[in-house]
């Protein structure tokens, strides 16, 4: 017989994300905070695995060129370039100089607009909405230049085995020269803004400091590593396409903080603009860069190839194996974003919650938007859903001590 009934409060927690209509892309970032300081961060990915590597095995080598371009919308040109170069190694095909120069032009335009995009995002994160809109306005000129060259504003599908899919006329080369020259002046202006603006300095300098030895031991890539004094660049080490003739400069800074990583990107964007102008001024006329697809063999000989390219976010590698059939036997893709996001989880520790979106943006993750987060009170269990950018506005927005940010 029960003498007394005691009611126990039960709380039911409903997870929001990683798959949720309110979230733009499926990724989960868990940050444990003691007061205003982050003590631990967990990064969970893989919620939207598309099985692209398996899909490549189920389609022909030439259809796969269009599939690998969909791995990343921002840097689709470098994905198709590194895959096509792997096929060329297996086939023993060597593109002519004009084709190699046009490939470099397409990839450098992509690097410019990618770096402008993440710097614009950083401006928005720290509250400079006008700077964000101005950078994006000038970035649109680069997208127009890419469209003139490749025929596609976003998805280019420009690379093909033995060359490229479109040649460049003298008239269009002149248009590109005028556009890039104008954009270069704007890049110099934005670089000065990031160098001289006091507020940008207060938000980025000495935030998310990555030491050189940590960048090396955690295998970080691209501008993230170069911002910490690590001189790595596949364009210089591998000298693929026309980079053996153009010899790009490697931008390296030693500060290692969020500001240094953004300044590396501005420096690289300027060098990419100079490279693009050099390509247009010295474009070879040795051949037709558009090969006849009908003459390409349907089956590739048995063999394998490993190729690298310096994508805007770092080293991108492809391994392609052929067993002598129509389809590849195996394709392995290693992207720089995954390495930089997962291996840099330690970077947030010791900084405030307001610094978290700044550090994340400085890594240039290949995620279009980390729009909102959940803040959980560890004492009461209550939750608040807030825009991600509001985390940078201070303690009054998210509550105080003993909070769990998810």
Coordinates of N, CA and C in Angstrom, one line a residue, residues 126 192-207 258-260:
X126 N 31.8 40.3 -37.0 CA 32.2 41.3 -36.0 C 31.4 42.5 -36.1
X192 N 44.0 47.3 -46.5 CA 44.3 48.4 -45.7 C 43.3 48.6 -44.6
X193 N 42.1 48.4 -44.9 CA 41.0 48.5 -43.8 C 41.3 47.5 -42.7
X194 N 41.6 46.2 -43.1 CA 41.9 45.2 -42.1 C 43.2 45.5 -41.3
X195 N 44.1 46.2 -41.9 CA 45.4 46.5 -41.3 C 45.2 47.7 -40.3
X196 N 44.4 48.7 -40.7 CA 44.3 50.0 -39.9 C 43.1 50.2 -39.0
X197 N 42.0 49.4 -39.3 CA 40.8 49.7 -38.5 C 41.1 49.2 -37.0
X198 N 40.8 50.0 -36.1 CA 41.0 49.7 -34.7 C 40.1 48.6 -34.2
X199 N 38.8 48.7 -34.6 CA 37.9 47.7 -34.1 C 38.2 46.3 -34.6
X200 N 38.6 46.2 -35.9 CA 38.9 44.9 -36.4 C 40.1 44.3 -35.7
X201 N 41.1 45.2 -35.4 CA 42.3 44.8 -34.6 C 41.9 44.3 -33.2
X202 N 41.0 45.0 -32.5 CA 40.6 44.5 -31.2 C 39.9 43.2 -31.2
X203 N 39.1 42.9 -32.3 CA 38.4 41.7 -32.3 C 39.2 40.5 -32.9
X204 N 40.2 40.7 -33.7 CA 41.0 39.6 -34.3 C 42.4 39.4 -33.8
X205 N 43.0 40.5 -33.4 CA 44.4 40.3 -32.9 C 44.5 39.6 -31.6
X206 N 45.4 38.6 -31.5 CA 45.6 37.8 -30.3 C 44.4 36.9 -30.0
X207 N 43.5 36.7 -30.9 CA 42.4 35.8 -30.7 C 42.6 34.5 -31.6
X258 N 43.8 35.1 -35.4 CA 42.8 35.2 -36.4 C 43.1 36.3 -37.5
X259 N 43.6 37.4 -37.0 CA 44.0 38.5 -37.9 C 45.0 38.1 -38.9
X260 N 46.0 37.4 -38.5 CA 47.0 36.9 -39.4 C 46.5 36.0 -40.5

